């Protein structure tokens, strides 16, 4: 019987997962700008004729090379244009889900007319920042998003402020969630998913449904670098074994192929990223199928994976030089271990081994190649699970890994929060030179 105080903590965990695990159509950085454009356009009576937009360096990094769903085009300008012309301002990260073929054509025409410009916001203290100013005749409206992909902080029309976020109140709510996670532990997350009534977490099964649909689409071979489809083809040719390990990598990378390649299917995201949601979901689903797990077992394993991924990512900047597919896959390692072994010690060992394996993987912007990083992270997760099941793994005598998994996570996050900030600036400089 769990203690009464645990139930309050469990409800906090459920609330956090509901806030951080949401459907998203397309890469969330360009989608954030599309949402700003759509919300600004909703303030005007006439069709948008011109768009000016400003974004943070990190949002520019993650938006310049990724395909916008349904358009076949990459980059922030088409996201801004389609958001203004065909976006649903009430749909959050699915802002482009109802854009029609005609609206896509109109957005491309706006682009070809030279009526869309996207610039760096300088100076910019926010990691996530986008501002869209849209014009229709003599009218204009502006929307600013900062601090989160859908966090609108200001709406302005013709110089008049229509909405201003109460930053103090919003900061207080965000701080409450941060404090809850900061004072929690992986052990508490493990206890939660082991004991919580299954009906309270059944909603997480939607992550399996959405991300499996993306995976099936990716296996058609039409999207991105078609890594999943290529590996499947090579498996049929006898160059890759048909086993659980290859299933995990193929089905996970296929979902990322479809998402990054512009498929018009939503991903269930984690911590504002579709790829993180995919990385936290598909390996667990594949292992659950292999062991013929029940829906309840799958729900508990997915909840462990997604909540562990949130717990680790919460200690990182929202965007950084560290590829967060790696930390999401640490959550997947936890979920897979739970399905096979069920012991906390094995989970801790697997996560520490992953930190010893893929901790140096950089994020060099959102693009089709993200599916490579997702596949690498999924493979690392499974390798670490197999090692942990054999009671072995990277120890506290090696590198940044500590004997305690919580300290291993803290060491990894310290790198991302401090020294890798310079790495991030260097990456952005390199990408900016390529784009110029």
Tab-separated table of C-alpha atoms in Angstrom:
chain	number	residue	atom	x	y	z
A	1	UNK	CA	0.000	0.000	0.000
A	2	UNK	CA	1.513	3.326	-1.041
A	3	UNK	CA	1.717	6.266	1.341
A	4	UNK	CA	-0.876	9.065	0.954
A	5	UNK	CA	1.838	11.627	0.156
A	6	UNK	CA	2.837	9.517	-2.830
A	7	UNK	CA	-0.523	10.126	-4.467
A	8	UNK	CA	0.112	13.893	-4.623
A	9	UNK	CA	3.503	13.210	-6.209
A	10	UNK	CA	1.915	10.801	-8.681
A	11	UNK	CA	-0.567	13.441	-9.782
A	12	UNK	CA	2.330	15.853	-10.319
A	13	UNK	CA	4.088	13.246	-12.449
A	14	UNK	CA	0.946	12.693	-14.522
A	15	UNK	CA	0.476	16.441	-14.945
A	16	UNK	CA	4.093	16.868	-16.084
A	17	UNK	CA	3.775	14.089	-18.659
A	18	UNK	CA	0.526	15.536	-19.998
A	19	UNK	CA	2.245	18.919	-20.370
A	20	UNK	CA	5.419	17.590	-21.999
A	21	UNK	CA	4.092	14.711	-24.137
A	22	UNK	CA	1.873	16.181	-26.832
A	23	UNK	CA	1.141	15.627	-30.545
A	24	UNK	CA	3.234	17.769	-32.888
A	25	UNK	CA	3.102	17.981	-36.669
A	26	UNK	CA	6.544	18.730	-38.040
A	27	UNK	CA	9.764	19.826	-36.377
A	28	UNK	CA	8.768	21.964	-33.418
A	29	UNK	CA	11.128	24.897	-34.043
A	30	UNK	CA	9.720	25.936	-37.450
A	31	UNK	CA	6.278	24.997	-36.125
A	32	UNK	CA	6.766	27.508	-33.309
A	33	UNK	CA	7.310	30.258	-35.881
A	34	UNK	CA	4.324	28.986	-37.886
A	35	UNK	CA	2.211	29.324	-34.745
A	36	UNK	CA	3.407	32.894	-34.212
A	37	UNK	CA	2.485	33.717	-37.817
A	38	UNK	CA	-0.907	32.014	-37.589
A	39	UNK	CA	-1.780	33.809	-34.371
A	40	UNK	CA	-0.738	37.160	-35.834
A	41	UNK	CA	-2.699	36.545	-39.045
A	42	UNK	CA	-5.796	35.714	-36.973
A	43	UNK	CA	-5.811	39.333	-35.784
A	44	UNK	CA	-6.250	40.673	-39.329
A	45	UNK	CA	-9.400	40.841	-41.447
A	46	UNK	CA	-7.679	40.556	-44.826
A	47	UNK	CA	-5.252	37.975	-46.293
A	48	UNK	CA	-1.604	38.364	-45.335
A	49	UNK	CA	0.548	40.079	-47.953
A	50	UNK	CA	3.928	40.274	-46.235
A	51	UNK	CA	5.735	38.700	-43.266
A	52	UNK	CA	8.737	39.779	-41.240
A	53	UNK	CA	10.027	37.366	-38.615
A	54	UNK	CA	12.812	37.248	-36.063
A	55	UNK	CA	14.101	34.127	-34.303
A	56	UNK	CA	16.755	33.173	-31.751
A	57	UNK	CA	20.030	31.605	-32.960
A	58	UNK	CA	19.014	28.197	-31.604
A	59	UNK	CA	15.640	28.332	-33.307
A	60	UNK	CA	17.395	29.340	-36.543
A	61	UNK	CA	19.758	26.374	-36.131
A	62	UNK	CA	16.905	23.922	-35.707
A	63	UNK	CA	14.718	25.423	-38.423
A	64	UNK	CA	16.927	26.135	-41.404
A	65	UNK	CA	17.376	22.585	-42.701
A	66	UNK	CA	14.173	20.730	-41.860
A	67	UNK	CA	11.237	19.957	-44.159
A	68	UNK	CA	7.925	21.620	-43.312
A	69	UNK	CA	5.075	19.047	-43.548
A	70	UNK	CA	3.120	18.995	-46.791
A	71	UNK	CA	5.326	21.552	-48.556
A	72	UNK	CA	8.364	19.612	-49.776
A	73	UNK	CA	10.376	22.696	-48.760
A	74	UNK	CA	12.848	23.267	-45.952
A	75	UNK	CA	13.370	26.214	-43.677
A	76	UNK	CA	11.713	28.868	-41.588
A	77	UNK	CA	10.355	31.119	-44.380
A	78	UNK	CA	7.921	28.501	-45.687
A	79	UNK	CA	6.873	27.716	-42.095
A	80	UNK	CA	6.124	31.389	-41.474
A	81	UNK	CA	4.254	31.747	-44.761
A	82	UNK	CA	2.128	28.622	-44.365
A	83	UNK	CA	1.381	29.462	-40.744
A	84	UNK	CA	0.065	32.880	-41.789
A	85	UNK	CA	-1.992	31.574	-44.723
A	86	UNK	CA	-3.105	28.095	-43.670
A	87	UNK	CA	-2.353	27.808	-39.965
A	88	UNK	CA	-4.838	27.093	-37.184
A	89	UNK	CA	-3.916	29.470	-34.360
A	90	UNK	CA	-5.784	27.289	-31.844
A	91	UNK	CA	-4.010	24.032	-32.691
A	92	UNK	CA	-0.717	24.532	-30.875
A	93	UNK	CA	2.035	22.273	-32.234
A	94	UNK	CA	-0.432	20.957	-34.837
A	95	UNK	CA	-0.890	24.451	-36.277
A	96	UNK	CA	-0.341	23.219	-39.866
A	97	UNK	CA	-2.478	20.083	-39.633
A	98	UNK	CA	-5.382	21.472	-41.678
A	99	UNK	CA	-3.486	23.432	-44.339
A	100	UNK	CA	-4.984	22.780	-47.791
A	101	UNK	CA	-3.160	22.290	-51.081
A	102	UNK	CA	-4.329	25.733	-52.185
A	103	UNK	CA	-3.019	27.329	-49.000
A	104	UNK	CA	0.325	25.592	-49.477
A	105	UNK	CA	0.451	26.932	-53.048
A	106	UNK	CA	-0.431	30.422	-51.819
A	107	UNK	CA	2.296	30.265	-49.174
A	108	UNK	CA	4.869	29.266	-51.788
A	109	UNK	CA	3.700	32.129	-54.008
A	110	UNK	CA	4.227	34.557	-51.131
A	111	UNK	CA	7.737	33.206	-50.753
A	112	UNK	CA	8.519	33.450	-54.458
A	113	UNK	CA	7.300	37.058	-54.451
A	114	UNK	CA	9.994	37.885	-51.896
A	115	UNK	CA	7.377	38.859	-49.308
A	116	UNK	CA	8.766	36.737	-46.444
A	117	UNK	CA	11.911	37.528	-44.477
A	118	UNK	CA	13.275	35.686	-41.440
A	119	UNK	CA	16.075	37.326	-39.466
A	120	UNK	CA	18.093	36.646	-36.337
A	121	UNK	CA	16.886	38.438	-33.238
A	122	UNK	CA	19.937	40.213	-31.869
A	123	UNK	CA	20.622	40.464	-29.021
A	124	UNK	CA	18.546	37.529	-27.789
A	125	UNK	CA	18.675	36.075	-24.292
A	126	UNK	CA	16.035	33.446	-25.033
A	127	UNK	CA	16.978	30.015	-26.384
A	128	UNK	CA	13.482	29.596	-27.845
A	129	UNK	CA	12.246	32.832	-29.414
A	130	UNK	CA	10.173	33.666	-32.476
A	131	UNK	CA	8.353	36.839	-33.449
A	132	UNK	CA	6.186	37.198	-36.539
A	133	UNK	CA	4.897	40.502	-37.859
A	134	UNK	CA	2.313	40.063	-40.614
A	135	UNK	CA	0.891	42.735	-42.896
A	136	UNK	CA	-2.397	43.035	-44.795
A	137	UNK	CA	-2.693	46.364	-46.585
A	138	UNK	CA	-2.270	49.102	-43.979
A	139	UNK	CA	-2.886	46.699	-41.091
A	140	UNK	CA	-0.294	44.710	-39.192
A	141	UNK	CA	-0.154	42.403	-36.180
A	142	UNK	CA	2.764	40.916	-34.302
A	143	UNK	CA	3.054	37.840	-32.064
A	144	UNK	CA	6.027	36.885	-29.896
A	145	UNK	CA	6.680	33.377	-28.578
A	146	UNK	CA	9.466	32.864	-26.037
A	147	UNK	CA	10.530	30.337	-23.415
A	148	UNK	CA	8.570	27.466	-24.987
A	149	UNK	CA	7.397	26.379	-28.419
A	150	UNK	CA	3.811	27.537	-27.842
A	151	UNK	CA	4.363	30.085	-25.059
A	152	UNK	CA	2.904	33.302	-26.490
A	153	UNK	CA	4.105	36.249	-24.438
A	154	UNK	CA	2.719	39.146	-26.503
A	155	UNK	CA	0.138	39.930	-29.185
A	156	UNK	CA	0.219	43.407	-30.724
A	157	UNK	CA	-1.871	45.077	-33.443
A	158	UNK	CA	-1.201	48.481	-34.958
A	159	UNK	CA	0.968	49.375	-31.974
A	160	UNK	CA	-1.713	48.393	-29.452
A	161	UNK	CA	-0.997	45.541	-27.027
A	162	UNK	CA	-3.821	42.986	-27.192
A	163	UNK	CA	-2.215	40.449	-24.858
A	164	UNK	CA	0.757	40.392	-22.530
A	165	UNK	CA	1.653	37.252	-20.588
A	166	UNK	CA	1.896	37.740	-16.852
A	167	UNK	CA	5.528	36.635	-16.669
A	168	UNK	CA	5.559	36.493	-12.866
A	169	UNK	CA	2.545	34.177	-12.722
A	170	UNK	CA	3.817	32.018	-15.589
A	171	UNK	CA	7.283	31.837	-14.028
A	172	UNK	CA	5.725	30.784	-10.728
A	173	UNK	CA	3.837	27.928	-12.395
A	174	UNK	CA	6.937	26.825	-14.342
A	175	UNK	CA	9.053	27.030	-11.207
A	176	UNK	CA	6.597	24.788	-9.364
A	177	UNK	CA	7.013	22.105	-12.034
A	178	UNK	CA	10.797	22.563	-12.028
A	179	UNK	CA	10.948	22.261	-8.256
A	180	UNK	CA	8.832	19.119	-8.364
A	181	UNK	CA	11.220	17.451	-10.782
A	182	UNK	CA	14.296	18.828	-9.004
A	183	UNK	CA	13.169	17.204	-5.759
A	184	UNK	CA	12.215	13.910	-7.391
A	185	UNK	CA	14.383	10.960	-8.319
A	186	UNK	CA	14.508	8.101	-10.782
A	187	UNK	CA	13.709	5.768	-7.909
A	188	UNK	CA	10.477	7.682	-7.223
A	189	UNK	CA	9.587	7.542	-10.926
A	190	UNK	CA	10.214	3.796	-10.872
A	191	UNK	CA	8.001	3.343	-7.810
A	192	UNK	CA	5.299	5.484	-9.402
A	193	UNK	CA	5.009	3.495	-12.616
A	194	UNK	CA	5.101	0.235	-10.676
A	195	UNK	CA	2.214	1.152	-8.372
A	196	UNK	CA	0.007	3.776	-10.033
A	197	UNK	CA	-3.450	2.499	-11.060
A	198	UNK	CA	-3.264	1.646	-14.778
A	199	UNK	CA	-6.305	3.711	-15.750
A	200	UNK	CA	-4.487	6.875	-14.647
A	201	UNK	CA	-1.703	6.401	-17.186
A	202	UNK	CA	-3.569	4.699	-20.054
A	203	UNK	CA	-3.425	7.969	-22.005
A	204	UNK	CA	0.279	7.378	-22.727
A	205	UNK	CA	-0.709	4.566	-25.131
A	206	UNK	CA	-1.587	7.301	-27.628
A	207	UNK	CA	2.160	7.849	-27.990
A	208	UNK	CA	2.484	4.303	-29.288
A	209	UNK	CA	-0.377	4.769	-31.765
A	210	UNK	CA	0.896	8.046	-33.236
A	211	UNK	CA	4.569	7.152	-33.420
A	212	UNK	CA	3.889	3.671	-34.812
A	213	UNK	CA	1.892	5.293	-37.630
A	214	UNK	CA	4.897	7.505	-38.403
A	215	UNK	CA	7.152	4.455	-38.387
A	216	UNK	CA	4.956	2.625	-40.895
A	217	UNK	CA	4.967	5.696	-43.118
A	218	UNK	CA	8.739	5.949	-42.867
A	219	UNK	CA	9.131	2.340	-43.971
A	220	UNK	CA	7.578	3.224	-47.341
A	221	UNK	CA	10.967	4.737	-48.172
A	222	UNK	CA	9.630	8.087	-49.389
A	223	UNK	CA	10.901	10.312	-46.583
A	224	UNK	CA	14.143	11.957	-45.541
A	225	UNK	CA	17.218	9.734	-45.696
A	226	UNK	CA	14.900	6.660	-45.567
A	227	UNK	CA	17.271	5.013	-43.079
A	228	UNK	CA	14.657	2.625	-41.726
A	229	UNK	CA	13.570	1.533	-45.189
A	230	UNK	CA	17.190	1.132	-46.318
A	231	UNK	CA	18.075	-1.043	-43.338
A	232	UNK	CA	14.941	-3.110	-43.966
A	233	UNK	CA	16.033	-3.588	-47.584
A	234	UNK	CA	19.523	-4.631	-46.507
A	235	UNK	CA	17.991	-7.018	-43.997
A	236	UNK	CA	16.036	-8.649	-46.813
A	237	UNK	CA	19.322	-8.935	-48.732
A	238	UNK	CA	20.898	-10.803	-45.818
A	239	UNK	CA	23.288	-8.012	-44.825
A	240	UNK	CA	21.557	-7.400	-41.516
A	241	UNK	CA	20.098	-9.911	-39.080
A	242	UNK	CA	16.332	-10.099	-38.691
A	243	UNK	CA	16.193	-9.883	-34.917
A	244	UNK	CA	14.964	-7.763	-32.038
A	245	UNK	CA	17.972	-5.460	-32.202
A	246	UNK	CA	17.454	-4.574	-35.852
A	247	UNK	CA	13.707	-4.236	-35.319
A	248	UNK	CA	14.322	-1.588	-32.655
A	249	UNK	CA	16.671	0.442	-34.846
A	250	UNK	CA	14.667	0.108	-38.078
A	251	UNK	CA	11.258	0.983	-36.682
A	252	UNK	CA	12.568	3.845	-34.574
A	253	UNK	CA	14.637	5.440	-37.344
A	254	UNK	CA	11.763	5.016	-39.829
A	255	UNK	CA	9.513	7.176	-37.665
A	256	UNK	CA	12.179	9.877	-37.553
A	257	UNK	CA	12.657	9.607	-41.336
A	258	UNK	CA	8.978	10.354	-41.874
A	259	UNK	CA	8.876	13.184	-39.368
A	260	UNK	CA	11.996	14.953	-40.591
A	261	UNK	CA	11.132	14.321	-44.230
A	262	UNK	CA	7.865	16.257	-43.994
A	263	UNK	CA	5.197	13.572	-43.655
A	264	UNK	CA	1.809	15.019	-42.735
A	265	UNK	CA	1.383	12.803	-39.678
A	266	UNK	CA	1.840	14.030	-36.110
A	267	UNK	CA	4.482	12.672	-33.765
A	268	UNK	CA	3.868	12.326	-30.059
A	269	UNK	CA	6.563	14.647	-28.797
A	270	UNK	CA	8.509	14.719	-25.559
A	271	UNK	CA	9.906	17.928	-24.031
A	272	UNK	CA	8.918	19.869	-27.143
A	273	UNK	CA	10.594	17.502	-29.625
A	274	UNK	CA	9.032	14.935	-31.924
A	275	UNK	CA	12.301	13.044	-32.266
A	276	UNK	CA	12.611	12.798	-28.500
A	277	UNK	CA	9.071	11.443	-28.384
A	278	UNK	CA	9.887	8.894	-31.080
A	279	UNK	CA	13.116	7.869	-29.329
A	280	UNK	CA	11.275	7.390	-26.036
A	281	UNK	CA	8.428	5.418	-27.610
A	282	UNK	CA	9.338	3.056	-30.451
A	283	UNK	CA	12.074	0.945	-28.794
A	284	UNK	CA	9.720	0.274	-25.884
A	285	UNK	CA	6.871	-0.633	-28.240
A	286	UNK	CA	9.053	-3.067	-30.208
A	287	UNK	CA	10.278	-4.816	-27.064
A	288	UNK	CA	6.738	-4.969	-25.661
A	289	UNK	CA	5.551	-6.674	-28.856
A	290	UNK	CA	8.468	-9.116	-28.753
A	291	UNK	CA	7.540	-10.235	-25.240
A	292	UNK	CA	3.795	-10.113	-25.910
A	293	UNK	CA	3.302	-7.563	-23.131
A	294	UNK	CA	-0.183	-6.492	-22.114
A	295	UNK	CA	-1.517	-2.987	-22.685
A	296	UNK	CA	-1.054	-2.256	-19.006
A	297	UNK	CA	2.585	-3.361	-19.123
A	298	UNK	CA	3.168	-1.253	-22.218
A	299	UNK	CA	1.550	1.769	-20.578
A	300	UNK	CA	3.757	1.433	-17.494
A	301	UNK	CA	6.900	0.982	-19.593
A	302	UNK	CA	6.039	3.970	-21.803
A	303	UNK	CA	5.273	6.102	-18.760
A	304	UNK	CA	8.648	5.169	-17.270
A	305	UNK	CA	10.402	5.953	-20.548
A	306	UNK	CA	8.722	9.307	-21.173
A	307	UNK	CA	8.883	10.495	-17.568
A	308	UNK	CA	12.552	9.484	-17.244
A	309	UNK	CA	13.317	11.330	-20.478
A	310	UNK	CA	11.552	14.440	-19.138
A	311	UNK	CA	13.357	14.089	-15.801
A	312	UNK	CA	16.772	14.059	-17.505
A	313	UNK	CA	15.963	16.691	-20.129
A	314	UNK	CA	14.559	18.994	-17.470
A	315	UNK	CA	18.129	19.409	-16.205
A	316	UNK	CA	19.281	20.581	-19.660
A	317	UNK	CA	18.697	23.789	-21.593
A	318	UNK	CA	15.554	23.531	-23.767
A	319	UNK	CA	17.846	23.540	-26.820
A	320	UNK	CA	21.592	22.940	-26.628
A	321	UNK	CA	24.597	21.411	-28.348
A	322	UNK	CA	23.747	18.040	-26.802
A	323	UNK	CA	21.552	15.860	-29.021
A	324	UNK	CA	18.533	15.158	-26.830
A	325	UNK	CA	17.646	12.008	-28.765
A	326	UNK	CA	20.342	10.490	-26.555
A	327	UNK	CA	18.636	11.458	-23.297
A	328	UNK	CA	15.210	10.429	-24.598
A	329	UNK	CA	16.706	7.050	-25.482
A	330	UNK	CA	17.941	6.739	-21.895
A	331	UNK	CA	14.268	6.816	-20.995
A	332	UNK	CA	13.658	4.082	-23.583
A	333	UNK	CA	16.421	1.997	-22.006
A	334	UNK	CA	14.594	2.278	-18.679
A	335	UNK	CA	11.300	1.225	-20.262
A	336	UNK	CA	12.846	-1.743	-22.049
A	337	UNK	CA	14.594	-2.958	-18.899
A	338	UNK	CA	11.347	-2.698	-16.943
A	339	UNK	CA	9.593	-4.951	-19.466
A	340	UNK	CA	12.340	-7.585	-19.361
A	341	UNK	CA	13.834	-7.460	-15.881
A	342	UNK	CA	11.751	-5.061	-13.787
A	343	UNK	CA	14.535	-4.067	-11.377
A	344	UNK	CA	15.570	-0.502	-10.600
A	345	UNK	CA	19.253	-1.446	-10.296
A	346	UNK	CA	19.284	-2.788	-13.859
A	347	UNK	CA	17.628	0.394	-15.133
A	348	UNK	CA	20.218	2.567	-13.377
A	349	UNK	CA	23.055	0.510	-14.821
A	350	UNK	CA	21.673	0.784	-18.369
A	351	UNK	CA	21.272	4.578	-18.165
A	352	UNK	CA	24.799	5.028	-16.819
A	353	UNK	CA	26.181	2.905	-19.653
A	354	UNK	CA	24.368	5.075	-22.190
A	355	UNK	CA	25.927	8.173	-20.625
A	356	UNK	CA	29.308	6.513	-21.079
A	357	UNK	CA	28.463	5.735	-24.710
A	358	UNK	CA	26.655	8.618	-26.453
A	359	UNK	CA	27.186	11.614	-24.166
A	360	UNK	CA	29.242	13.507	-26.773
A	361	UNK	CA	26.705	13.485	-29.609
A	362	UNK	CA	26.121	17.045	-30.807
A	363	UNK	CA	22.955	18.674	-32.106
A	364	UNK	CA	23.787	20.429	-35.371
A	365	UNK	CA	20.256	21.527	-36.162
A	366	UNK	CA	17.094	19.738	-37.177
A	367	UNK	CA	17.377	17.947	-40.527
A	368	UNK	CA	16.911	14.574	-42.190
A	369	UNK	CA	20.152	13.415	-40.566
A	370	UNK	CA	18.439	13.564	-37.154
A	371	UNK	CA	17.135	10.102	-37.991
A	372	UNK	CA	20.765	8.899	-37.985
A	373	UNK	CA	21.197	10.194	-34.444
A	374	UNK	CA	17.881	8.657	-33.401
A	375	UNK	CA	18.933	5.264	-34.800
A	376	UNK	CA	22.333	5.496	-33.089
A	377	UNK	CA	20.693	6.363	-29.777
A	378	UNK	CA	18.184	3.507	-30.081
A	379	UNK	CA	21.028	1.078	-30.796
A	380	UNK	CA	22.967	2.396	-27.789
A	381	UNK	CA	19.913	1.990	-25.582
A	382	UNK	CA	19.459	-1.655	-26.541
A	383	UNK	CA	23.186	-2.394	-26.190
A	384	UNK	CA	23.147	-0.828	-22.723
A	385	UNK	CA	20.064	-2.855	-21.786
A	386	UNK	CA	21.751	-6.102	-22.838
A	387	UNK	CA	24.846	-5.235	-20.815
A	388	UNK	CA	22.789	-4.315	-17.757
A	389	UNK	CA	20.838	-7.574	-17.972
A	390	UNK	CA	24.202	-9.342	-17.765
A	391	UNK	CA	25.045	-7.286	-14.663
A	392	UNK	CA	27.713	-5.241	-16.415
A	393	UNK	CA	28.088	-1.658	-17.587
A	394	UNK	CA	30.193	1.482	-17.523
A	395	UNK	CA	31.364	2.085	-13.960
A	396	UNK	CA	32.144	5.110	-11.838
A	397	UNK	CA	35.838	4.596	-12.595
A	398	UNK	CA	35.303	5.615	-16.219
A	399	UNK	CA	34.867	9.080	-17.721
A	400	UNK	CA	31.958	11.216	-16.554
A	401	UNK	CA	29.995	8.211	-15.287
A	402	UNK	CA	29.600	7.950	-11.514
A	403	UNK	CA	28.673	4.985	-9.325
A	404	UNK	CA	25.323	6.650	-8.651
A	405	UNK	CA	23.079	7.099	-11.698
A	406	UNK	CA	21.761	10.443	-10.425
A	407	UNK	CA	25.309	11.786	-10.308
A	408	UNK	CA	25.988	10.385	-13.794
A	409	UNK	CA	22.983	12.337	-15.079
A	410	UNK	CA	24.123	15.473	-13.240
A	411	UNK	CA	27.592	15.179	-14.789
A	412	UNK	CA	26.137	14.854	-18.280
A	413	UNK	CA	23.834	17.825	-17.792
A	414	UNK	CA	26.672	19.936	-16.369
A	415	UNK	CA	28.483	19.534	-19.685
A	416	UNK	CA	25.459	20.669	-21.666
A	417	UNK	CA	24.785	23.597	-19.337
A	418	UNK	CA	28.337	24.928	-19.270
A	419	UNK	CA	31.144	23.898	-21.622
A	420	UNK	CA	28.847	22.789	-24.454
A	421	UNK	CA	27.378	26.292	-24.641
A	422	UNK	CA	30.525	27.328	-26.502
A	423	UNK	CA	30.138	24.249	-28.688
A	424	UNK	CA	26.618	25.399	-29.501
A	425	UNK	CA	27.839	28.852	-30.531
A	426	UNK	CA	30.476	27.259	-32.760
A	427	UNK	CA	27.888	25.014	-34.414
A	428	UNK	CA	25.616	27.998	-35.088
A	429	UNK	CA	28.534	29.966	-36.591
A	430	UNK	CA	29.380	27.085	-38.932
A	431	UNK	CA	25.773	26.696	-40.018
A	432	UNK	CA	25.353	30.442	-40.518
A	433	UNK	CA	28.392	30.494	-42.835
A	434	UNK	CA	26.895	27.633	-44.862
A	435	UNK	CA	23.603	29.508	-45.209
A	436	UNK	CA	25.191	32.807	-46.279
